[in-house]
Amino acid sequence: MTSRGAGTAFSRRNYRLSTESEKPKLTGIVNSKLLNDYLHRIFPSADGIQPATAYRKPLTFQNLQEHLDKLLAEDSGAEDSRDQVLEGRLGPSTVVLDHTSGFEGLLLVDDDLLGVIGHSNFGSIRATTCVYKGKWIYEVLISSQGLMQIGWCTLNCRFNQEEGVGDTLDSYAYDGNRVRKWNVTTTNYGKSWAAGDIVSCLIDLDEGTIAFCLNGVSLGTAFDNITRGAGMAYFPAISLSFKESVAFNFGSRPLRYPVEGYRPLQDPPSVDLVKAHKLLGYLKNVIHIGIDVLEGKLVEKDTSTWQLQGEPTVLITLTHIFNHFAPLMCKVYLVDDVLMHFLLSILERGGAVEAHPLIQQLLDLMWLLMEDYEVHECLKQLLMSLLRAYRFSPIIPDLGLQIHYLRLTIAVLKHEKSRKYLLNNVLFDVLRSVVFFYIKSPLRVEEAGLQELIPTTWWPNRFTKEGKESKEVKEESAEERLRRRAYDRGCQRLKKRIEVVEELQVQILKLLLNNKDRGGGEASRYIFLNKFRRFLQENASNRGNLTVLCPPEYMVCFLHRLISTLRCYWDGHKAKAPAALSSEEAYVPPQLFYNGKVDYFDLQRLGGLLSHLKKTLKDDLALKANILIDPAELQAVTMDDLDEDEETATSTAQRPVAALAIGGALARPSWLSSPTLGRANRFLSTAAVSLMNPRRPLGTLEKMKARTLSVEQRTEDDIEGSHGNEGLLLGRPPEEPEQSITENSLLEILDGIVMMYNLSVHQQLGKMVGVSDDVNEYALALKDTEEKISRCPKRRRDIYEELVKSQKVFSEKLNHLSRRLAWINVTIYSKEKMQDIYWLLRVCIRTIEHGDRTGSLFAFMPEFYLSVAMNSYSALKNYFSPVHSMEELPGYEETLTHLAAILAKHFADSRIVGTDIRDSLMQALASYVCYPHSLRAVERIPEEQRISMMRNLLAPYEQRPWAQTNWILVRLWRGCGFGYRYTRLPHLLKTKPEDANLPSLQKPCPSTLLQQHMANLLRSDCDMAPSFLNSVLNQLNWAFSEFIGMIQEIQQAAERLERNFVDSRQLKVCATCFDLSVSLLRVLEMTVTLAPEIFLDWSRPSSELLLRRLAQLLNQVLNRVTAERNLFDRVVNLRLPGLESVDHYPILVAVTGILVRLLMDTDFQGAKRATAVLLADPCFQLRSIQYLLGHAEPSALAAMPPSADKRHFSLHTYTDYISLEELAKVERMLSHLSEESKQAAASTLPTSEEDLCPICYAHPISAIFRPCSHKSCKACINQHLMNNKDCFFCKATITGVDDFIKPVSS
């Protein structure tokens, strides 16, 4: 620290301030008289009265120190008495959370012992200081709005994982999550809190009351007559559930909302506070008063343009001030209360930040006149105070508070040396700096002033009965039009205010991404790059540990500001280098994924693990990218991967628990904890040891012979390249153009933006849609209530009054939600935000296309690029659509086509090995073909790619996830099949869909083009058709058998006398098997329609077998479903929740469609063969065909008791779904089969049992096996040989099958 000697020479920085004795009348700066006047003006006496010049002791730099000490000591005596222990308080004067005792459960506490995160079911902790007399207050900064109970408890309170503060006799708590107060029992109290709120906890031990305030607004007395007396002292305490977080302010910082008469538990540093204000006054005097050396007088100066300008007199004066001021500026309270408010006052005059250079001058002074460690601590505390003030400021209509704090942040960061220090050591290491880019959404719109900003509310009022917004444009009433326009004007006013904040946030990022400030070391951008990568690593590598993740709502705002800043710098570079690409053409070149210059941590690559890819593709890397991998290093990496788990377990076991207690475990921000502090958290339980060691060591990189460095070691040359070194672009493949893209550093930031979207932005975009859904729900309820009011009889006054009350509640809720929705639409779903996500989608598409051209090296691309391409399209289509249409975006059709080509090519790409990403691609393609605009995009891709896609879809279903493949084929057919033009099943029309936007609920949009490709492939490829159709038949057999087995179990459970509950998961699986059976039948109908010769042209191999198998399965399905009073009927009539889709119609019309195609819509020869095979199947029953048209068997009718409400299934009752032409075909088919079955019965000769196939006993023996000579029918042996080459009977390997003709003699 500083030496405080009485002389004029200082041991702080050696400025040689002493004046030589041989020049008593001249200071070497200004004459002694002028200096005396100047110093008396700068350092006036405490009473403010200046003695006359003749009686005033001359001030020089020799006695200035003595004079200053005297001034600073004038009030210290009175203040010293306040340092005594106050009556009514027990414990340390510095109040913190008690991390050594008085806690329950697993908790994480910050280094300052003021921030806490719940890491168990319901952890509790109290402070180190208690009170027993007087009025006291402390504040709690709410970082997450979940389940917490905040208040006071005594030493005798015992908590556990179920009971916390407020659940025991002498503890009292407020819970803003459930809006209740707790003291053993609970009642309603207060308002709901949100992240960013401040709760003040007040206790009056003189009156025996406890009260709470929310953001400075009193919630009223919560408890009175609390227990007092001997031994009763109350500690601040909190209980919080898993991952909830808060930060306490017991008085270490100025209270945000002080209450008159109440004192903070921790006293402010009063003596230092008085000194700091005095010294600040002296500093202001220096700024206001100047010396005119030529005129020999003092002059008033304009503070806004003040500069030091190398004046020695002023500099030495400032040195004396900072000699005392600097140590004070290392204290949290003083930085917050004195320095920050002084700097804010400089900016209060308005205008641009550049119009206030005084802040830059002051920062220059700090770096000049303070020790480095003092400047560092001061800047850290200043940024911490700014961030806390920004985050916990209430929302007001003009967002003035947020703007105020952001402007000062910009002013500080404009100072190059300060910016670099903060970037290197504070912004990402200690602070939650991402908070600066977040605009919190107000939970209580009234307090945020949105009623004044948006006085008129509006919401969509055109709904169908299903709750979906009507597609039909109805005439809007004049009143509705006026309300909507007024609401839109209010939204525009809100948008303009928020855009001011967003622009300031972008300015902060522009400062952090400055790459021209190379004076005194590395440019800011390259420091930011390394910190940004580390930030991504912490969020990507700790997905299982919620306490280190950046909250998704912060990530969304950070992403948009970063995109705006990146595009500004990108296009700025384009203006200077016309050969480079514009930001509209941006992409990430493929070499970043394999040259090791950018760390992707442990994120999955398309081709699997990076170590595996380096081994298998090392030759391709050498050939295409000129990158060599050292075999010895590769072997070391492989061994490290093998031993990883053992090493981690060993290091965890050997690590001393004491190291955990002092917080040396994780050097990272505590994202859900204190709003400002982070670094390393203390774990309050040894059970947390395993959480402290990530599974894979952070920051490890597999080494290549190409120079690779860890993130912290990289320099500007390693990133941008120089002297033939390509930097990040090392290893350009021959397929990649030589054209300059942009600055390499911007490419890495772009890559990080894509990763950010994948980490949590997409899920947050989906989450916030819930507010829009709530508006729709309430609007529908309000409309329904108004209709009931209009129909309510006048005599039922009681019902009318209840309906009016409901109407009022719904209207108030809609007014609140519509204003909140306006805020969300502006901050998250605005047109500009939509364009950001669209730009990101196009970046991913171009990146994937460039990577695809590299051939085998495409496997190095991280999976998240494909995920972001799919998810960003989904977000644009589903999340932004209520406000803005994707069709308005430039190049929309072309983008859809490019994305369709990616999905069509890569869903079956052998270079992609991850099952999750392959499933995601398949699901995305399945969703793509459900909507007309995206299906047309699939049809626009090159013909070769379309045919390749269909070939992959027609691959055999075995050994791959086939359900989505089948769904895609069904969607391509839906709208063409028999009775297959429905959007929802007929029996479900009266029920409300869970989500009308689901792909399965879209109107049919078949693709005749893709159907034709399928038909051509099945006809031309003799091997494809049998293998594909056999796999479909196998899966149909399995799915329908599983379905029958499950409904048998459901029926048995329903018939038991005791009360039974069928597992909902079993019902869901049962319904899924039914839906799969129907979709497989539709694919068979599609195949029979498009290429009937596959079944009916018996010159093709396997055609007869396929037809027989098909007939067998169709008969089984018909028999199970159409039998009178059968199992299927009984389960359908139960109408169990979860089995809504199970009904006669979908499965019977699918079977009917196949039969009609085979028997009615083919040539004579084909129909004859199909009829013969169908009738030859032993399971065929004519009554099943009669059932389709409502013709029940006479015997069944006689056995059934008469029932007025019993209705038989008949296709005739579905005339809205089945055309008259289709019904006529079914009638003709029934007549045809009736006639053919009579003829077949008359001509069939009796067959002895010995001549029947010993496998199926349905057909005569017609085949003999070589070499064992066993026999069966051809159908059985052909089907068997598809999967097995062993004989049925002797297990010998069958080498051939010959026709068997029974000898006449036998």
PDB file of C-alpha atoms in Angstrom, residues 587-754:
ATOM      1  CA  TYR A 587     -20.075 -19.351 -44.982  1.00  0.00           C
ATOM      2  CA  VAL A 588     -17.513 -21.233 -42.907  1.00  0.00           C
ATOM      3  CA  PRO A 589     -14.844 -22.915 -45.084  1.00  0.00           C
ATOM      4  CA  PRO A 590     -14.428 -26.658 -44.532  1.00  0.00           C
ATOM      5  CA  GLN A 591     -10.751 -26.541 -43.532  1.00  0.00           C
ATOM      6  CA  LEU A 592     -11.676 -25.051 -40.152  1.00  0.00           C
ATOM      7  CA  PHE A 593     -13.196 -28.411 -39.250  1.00  0.00           C
ATOM      8  CA  TYR A 594     -10.068 -30.520 -39.710  1.00  0.00           C
ATOM      9  CA  ASN A 595      -6.950 -28.340 -39.520  1.00  0.00           C
ATOM     10  CA  GLY A 596      -7.044 -28.097 -35.713  1.00  0.00           C
ATOM     11  CA  LYS A 597      -6.913 -24.286 -35.632  1.00  0.00           C
ATOM     12  CA  VAL A 598     -10.354 -24.027 -34.058  1.00  0.00           C
ATOM     13  CA  ASP A 599     -11.216 -26.036 -30.959  1.00  0.00           C
ATOM     14  CA  TYR A 600     -14.507 -27.930 -31.155  1.00  0.00           C
ATOM     15  CA  PHE A 601     -14.004 -29.573 -27.743  1.00  0.00           C
ATOM     16  CA  ASP A 602     -15.786 -32.936 -27.615  1.00  0.00           C
ATOM     17  CA  LEU A 603     -18.604 -32.037 -29.988  1.00  0.00           C
ATOM     18  CA  GLN A 604     -19.607 -34.901 -32.251  1.00  0.00           C
ATOM     19  CA  ARG A 605     -18.469 -34.835 -35.872  1.00  0.00           C
ATOM     20  CA  LEU A 606     -20.564 -36.217 -38.729  1.00  0.00           C
ATOM     21  CA  GLY A 607     -18.146 -39.092 -39.134  1.00  0.00           C
ATOM     22  CA  GLY A 608     -17.765 -39.901 -35.420  1.00  0.00           C
ATOM     23  CA  LEU A 609     -14.981 -39.119 -32.968  1.00  0.00           C
ATOM     24  CA  LEU A 610     -12.190 -36.826 -34.138  1.00  0.00           C
ATOM     25  CA  SER A 611      -9.476 -39.283 -33.082  1.00  0.00           C
ATOM     26  CA  HIS A 612     -11.138 -42.009 -35.166  1.00  0.00           C
ATOM     27  CA  LEU A 613     -11.438 -39.718 -38.193  1.00  0.00           C
ATOM     28  CA  LYS A 614      -7.781 -38.749 -37.968  1.00  0.00           C
ATOM     29  CA  LYS A 615      -6.790 -42.397 -38.085  1.00  0.00           C
ATOM     30  CA  THR A 616      -9.134 -43.468 -40.882  1.00  0.00           C
ATOM     31  CA  LEU A 617      -8.843 -40.344 -43.051  1.00  0.00           C
ATOM     32  CA  LYS A 618      -5.188 -39.442 -42.509  1.00  0.00           C
ATOM     33  CA  ASP A 619      -4.342 -40.308 -46.119  1.00  0.00           C
ATOM     34  CA  ASP A 620      -7.136 -38.086 -47.432  1.00  0.00           C
ATOM     35  CA  LEU A 621      -5.944 -35.251 -45.174  1.00  0.00           C
ATOM     36  CA  ALA A 622      -2.441 -35.577 -46.564  1.00  0.00           C
ATOM     37  CA  LEU A 623      -3.600 -35.829 -50.171  1.00  0.00           C
ATOM     38  CA  LYS A 624      -6.327 -33.175 -50.257  1.00  0.00           C
ATOM     39  CA  ALA A 625      -5.334 -30.753 -47.505  1.00  0.00           C
ATOM     40  CA  ASN A 626      -1.586 -31.327 -47.202  1.00  0.00           C
ATOM     41  CA  ILE A 627      -1.983 -31.940 -43.486  1.00  0.00           C
ATOM     42  CA  LEU A 628       0.191 -34.626 -41.923  1.00  0.00           C
ATOM     43  CA  ILE A 629      -0.566 -36.307 -38.624  1.00  0.00           C
ATOM     44  CA  ASP A 630       2.326 -37.567 -36.523  1.00  0.00           C
ATOM     45  CA  PRO A 631       1.673 -41.308 -35.900  1.00  0.00           C
ATOM     46  CA  ALA A 632       3.317 -41.144 -32.465  1.00  0.00           C
ATOM     47  CA  GLU A 633       1.073 -38.273 -31.374  1.00  0.00           C
ATOM     48  CA  LEU A 634      -1.974 -40.026 -32.796  1.00  0.00           C
ATOM     49  CA  GLN A 635      -1.117 -43.137 -30.804  1.00  0.00           C
ATOM     50  CA  ALA A 636      -0.747 -41.023 -27.659  1.00  0.00           C
ATOM     51  CA  VAL A 637      -4.123 -39.460 -28.249  1.00  0.00           C
ATOM     52  CA  THR A 638      -5.713 -42.875 -28.683  1.00  0.00           C
ATOM     53  CA  MET A 639      -4.206 -44.130 -25.430  1.00  0.00           C
ATOM     54  CA  ASP A 640      -5.381 -40.972 -23.657  1.00  0.00           C
ATOM     55  CA  ASP A 641      -8.922 -41.636 -24.812  1.00  0.00           C
ATOM     56  CA  LEU A 642      -8.755 -45.217 -23.554  1.00  0.00           C
ATOM     57  CA  ASP A 643      -7.436 -44.249 -20.129  1.00  0.00           C
ATOM     58  CA  GLU A 644      -9.589 -41.164 -19.786  1.00  0.00           C
ATOM     59  CA  ASP A 645     -12.216 -42.519 -17.433  1.00  0.00           C
ATOM     60  CA  GLU A 646      -9.696 -44.212 -15.146  1.00  0.00           C
ATOM     61  CA  GLU A 647      -7.525 -41.095 -14.944  1.00  0.00           C
ATOM     62  CA  THR A 648     -10.457 -38.854 -14.175  1.00  0.00           C
ATOM     63  CA  ALA A 649     -11.688 -41.168 -11.438  1.00  0.00           C
ATOM     64  CA  THR A 650      -8.206 -41.400  -9.925  1.00  0.00           C
ATOM     65  CA  SER A 651      -7.601 -37.658  -9.974  1.00  0.00           C
ATOM     66  CA  THR A 652     -10.995 -37.087  -8.393  1.00  0.00           C
ATOM     67  CA  ALA A 653     -10.326 -39.531  -5.601  1.00  0.00           C
ATOM     68  CA  GLN A 654      -6.870 -38.131  -4.893  1.00  0.00           C
ATOM     69  CA  ARG A 655      -7.919 -34.493  -4.924  1.00  0.00           C
ATOM     70  CA  PRO A 656      -8.040 -33.110  -1.361  1.00  0.00           C
ATOM     71  CA  VAL A 657     -11.453 -32.010  -0.195  1.00  0.00           C
ATOM     72  CA  ALA A 658      -9.867 -28.875   1.280  1.00  0.00           C
ATOM     73  CA  ALA A 659      -9.129 -27.678  -2.236  1.00  0.00           C
ATOM     74  CA  LEU A 660     -12.841 -27.692  -2.915  1.00  0.00           C
ATOM     75  CA  ALA A 661     -13.590 -25.630   0.158  1.00  0.00           C
ATOM     76  CA  ILE A 662     -11.367 -22.752  -0.986  1.00  0.00           C
ATOM     77  CA  GLY A 663     -12.941 -22.650  -4.424  1.00  0.00           C
ATOM     78  CA  GLY A 664     -10.060 -23.851  -6.563  1.00  0.00           C
ATOM     79  CA  ALA A 665     -12.071 -26.372  -8.494  1.00  0.00           C
ATOM     80  CA  LEU A 666     -13.559 -24.695 -11.535  1.00  0.00           C
ATOM     81  CA  ALA A 667     -12.228 -21.540 -13.145  1.00  0.00           C
ATOM     82  CA  ARG A 668     -15.452 -20.466 -14.802  1.00  0.00           C
ATOM     83  CA  PRO A 669     -18.416 -18.115 -14.365  1.00  0.00           C
ATOM     84  CA  SER A 670     -21.231 -19.247 -12.126  1.00  0.00           C
ATOM     85  CA  TRP A 671     -24.009 -18.539 -14.546  1.00  0.00           C
ATOM     86  CA  LEU A 672     -26.975 -19.091 -12.297  1.00  0.00           C
ATOM     87  CA  SER A 673     -25.477 -17.556  -9.208  1.00  0.00           C
ATOM     88  CA  SER A 674     -24.497 -14.066  -8.252  1.00  0.00           C
ATOM     89  CA  PRO A 675     -25.319 -11.682 -11.082  1.00  0.00           C
ATOM     90  CA  THR A 676     -21.742 -10.486 -11.199  1.00  0.00           C
ATOM     91  CA  LEU A 677     -19.353 -12.772  -9.375  1.00  0.00           C
ATOM     92  CA  GLY A 678     -18.346 -16.095 -10.759  1.00  0.00           C
ATOM     93  CA  ARG A 679     -14.868 -17.571 -10.805  1.00  0.00           C
ATOM     94  CA  ALA A 680     -14.733 -20.699  -8.655  1.00  0.00           C
ATOM     95  CA  ASN A 681     -17.675 -21.698  -6.492  1.00  0.00           C
ATOM     96  CA  ARG A 682     -17.437 -23.252  -3.076  1.00  0.00           C
ATOM     97  CA  PHE A 683     -19.280 -26.517  -2.783  1.00  0.00           C
ATOM     98  CA  LEU A 684     -20.789 -27.012   0.604  1.00  0.00           C
ATOM     99  CA  SER A 685     -20.811 -30.793   0.498  1.00  0.00           C
ATOM    100  CA  THR A 686     -18.213 -33.400  -0.277  1.00  0.00           C
ATOM    101  CA  ALA A 687     -20.893 -35.117  -2.341  1.00  0.00           C
ATOM    102  CA  ALA A 688     -20.155 -32.526  -4.998  1.00  0.00           C
ATOM    103  CA  VAL A 689     -16.582 -33.662  -5.633  1.00  0.00           C
ATOM    104  CA  SER A 690     -17.544 -35.560  -8.766  1.00  0.00           C
ATOM    105  CA  LEU A 691     -19.234 -32.477 -10.185  1.00  0.00           C
ATOM    106  CA  MET A 692     -16.023 -30.532  -9.980  1.00  0.00           C
ATOM    107  CA  ASN A 693     -14.191 -32.630 -12.565  1.00  0.00           C
ATOM    108  CA  PRO A 694     -15.513 -32.561 -16.109  1.00  0.00           C
ATOM    109  CA  ARG A 695     -15.491 -35.951 -17.757  1.00  0.00           C
ATOM    110  CA  ARG A 696     -13.003 -34.786 -20.377  1.00  0.00           C
ATOM    111  CA  PRO A 697     -10.283 -32.263 -19.492  1.00  0.00           C
ATOM    112  CA  LEU A 698     -11.204 -28.898 -20.948  1.00  0.00           C
ATOM    113  CA  GLY A 699      -9.233 -27.409 -23.758  1.00  0.00           C
ATOM    114  CA  THR A 700      -7.426 -30.535 -24.958  1.00  0.00           C
ATOM    115  CA  LEU A 701      -6.636 -30.720 -28.644  1.00  0.00           C
ATOM    116  CA  GLU A 702      -5.406 -33.634 -30.685  1.00  0.00           C
ATOM    117  CA  LYS A 703      -2.084 -32.523 -32.126  1.00  0.00           C
ATOM    118  CA  MET A 704      -1.151 -32.435 -35.789  1.00  0.00           C
ATOM    119  CA  LYS A 705       2.155 -31.745 -37.439  1.00  0.00           C
ATOM    120  CA  ALA A 706       0.434 -28.643 -38.719  1.00  0.00           C
ATOM    121  CA  ARG A 707       1.004 -26.103 -35.945  1.00  0.00           C
ATOM    122  CA  THR A 708      -1.853 -26.163 -33.450  1.00  0.00           C
ATOM    123  CA  LEU A 709      -2.132 -24.124 -30.271  1.00  0.00           C
ATOM    124  CA  SER A 710      -4.513 -24.051 -27.363  1.00  0.00           C
ATOM    125  CA  VAL A 711      -7.069 -21.256 -27.357  1.00  0.00           C
ATOM    126  CA  GLU A 712      -5.151 -19.206 -24.775  1.00  0.00           C
ATOM    127  CA  GLN A 713      -1.877 -19.401 -26.719  1.00  0.00           C
ATOM    128  CA  ARG A 714      -3.105 -18.185 -30.096  1.00  0.00           C
ATOM    129  CA  THR A 715      -1.943 -14.853 -31.467  1.00  0.00           C
ATOM    130  CA  GLU A 716      -3.169 -12.661 -34.286  1.00  0.00           C
ATOM    131  CA  ASP A 717      -0.772 -14.346 -36.720  1.00  0.00           C
ATOM    132  CA  ASP A 718      -2.096 -17.790 -35.765  1.00  0.00           C
ATOM    133  CA  ILE A 719      -5.617 -16.634 -36.631  1.00  0.00           C
ATOM    134  CA  GLU A 720      -5.237 -14.226 -39.545  1.00  0.00           C
ATOM    135  CA  GLY A 721      -2.028 -15.701 -40.950  1.00  0.00           C
ATOM    136  CA  SER A 722       1.045 -13.898 -42.277  1.00  0.00           C
ATOM    137  CA  HIS A 723       4.068 -14.460 -44.527  1.00  0.00           C
ATOM    138  CA  GLY A 724       2.622 -17.456 -46.340  1.00  0.00           C
ATOM    139  CA  ASN A 725       0.922 -18.804 -43.232  1.00  0.00           C
ATOM    140  CA  GLU A 726      -2.798 -19.143 -43.950  1.00  0.00           C
ATOM    141  CA  GLY A 727      -3.808 -19.035 -40.279  1.00  0.00           C
ATOM    142  CA  LEU A 728      -7.265 -20.517 -39.754  1.00  0.00           C
ATOM    143  CA  LEU A 729      -7.512 -21.378 -43.459  1.00  0.00           C
ATOM    144  CA  LEU A 730      -4.599 -23.834 -43.394  1.00  0.00           C
ATOM    145  CA  GLY A 731      -5.241 -26.936 -45.494  1.00  0.00           C
ATOM    146  CA  ARG A 732      -7.516 -25.592 -48.242  1.00  0.00           C
ATOM    147  CA  PRO A 733      -8.928 -28.560 -50.207  1.00  0.00           C
ATOM    148  CA  PRO A 734      -8.785 -28.443 -54.017  1.00  0.00           C
ATOM    149  CA  GLU A 735     -12.596 -28.187 -54.211  1.00  0.00           C
ATOM    150  CA  GLU A 736     -12.567 -24.920 -52.262  1.00  0.00           C
ATOM    151  CA  PRO A 737     -12.146 -21.715 -54.364  1.00  0.00           C
ATOM    152  CA  GLU A 738      -9.092 -19.558 -53.755  1.00  0.00           C
ATOM    153  CA  GLN A 739     -11.236 -16.435 -53.427  1.00  0.00           C
ATOM    154  CA  SER A 740     -10.821 -14.437 -50.230  1.00  0.00           C
ATOM    155  CA  ILE A 741     -13.856 -14.805 -47.952  1.00  0.00           C
ATOM    156  CA  THR A 742     -13.227 -12.237 -45.208  1.00  0.00           C
ATOM    157  CA  GLU A 743     -10.926 -11.757 -42.232  1.00  0.00           C
ATOM    158  CA  ASN A 744     -10.188 -15.128 -40.641  1.00  0.00           C
ATOM    159  CA  SER A 745     -11.154 -13.916 -37.181  1.00  0.00           C
ATOM    160  CA  LEU A 746     -14.663 -13.165 -38.423  1.00  0.00           C
ATOM    161  CA  LEU A 747     -14.960 -16.720 -39.716  1.00  0.00           C
ATOM    162  CA  GLU A 748     -14.282 -18.083 -36.244  1.00  0.00           C
ATOM    163  CA  ILE A 749     -16.880 -15.754 -34.730  1.00  0.00           C
ATOM    164  CA  LEU A 750     -19.371 -16.912 -37.360  1.00  0.00           C
ATOM    165  CA  ASP A 751     -18.636 -20.517 -36.436  1.00  0.00           C
ATOM    166  CA  GLY A 752     -19.215 -19.624 -32.782  1.00  0.00           C
ATOM    167  CA  ILE A 753     -22.566 -18.006 -33.608  1.00  0.00           C
ATOM    168  CA  VAL A 754     -23.753 -21.209 -35.274  1.00  0.00           C
TER     169      VAL A 754
END
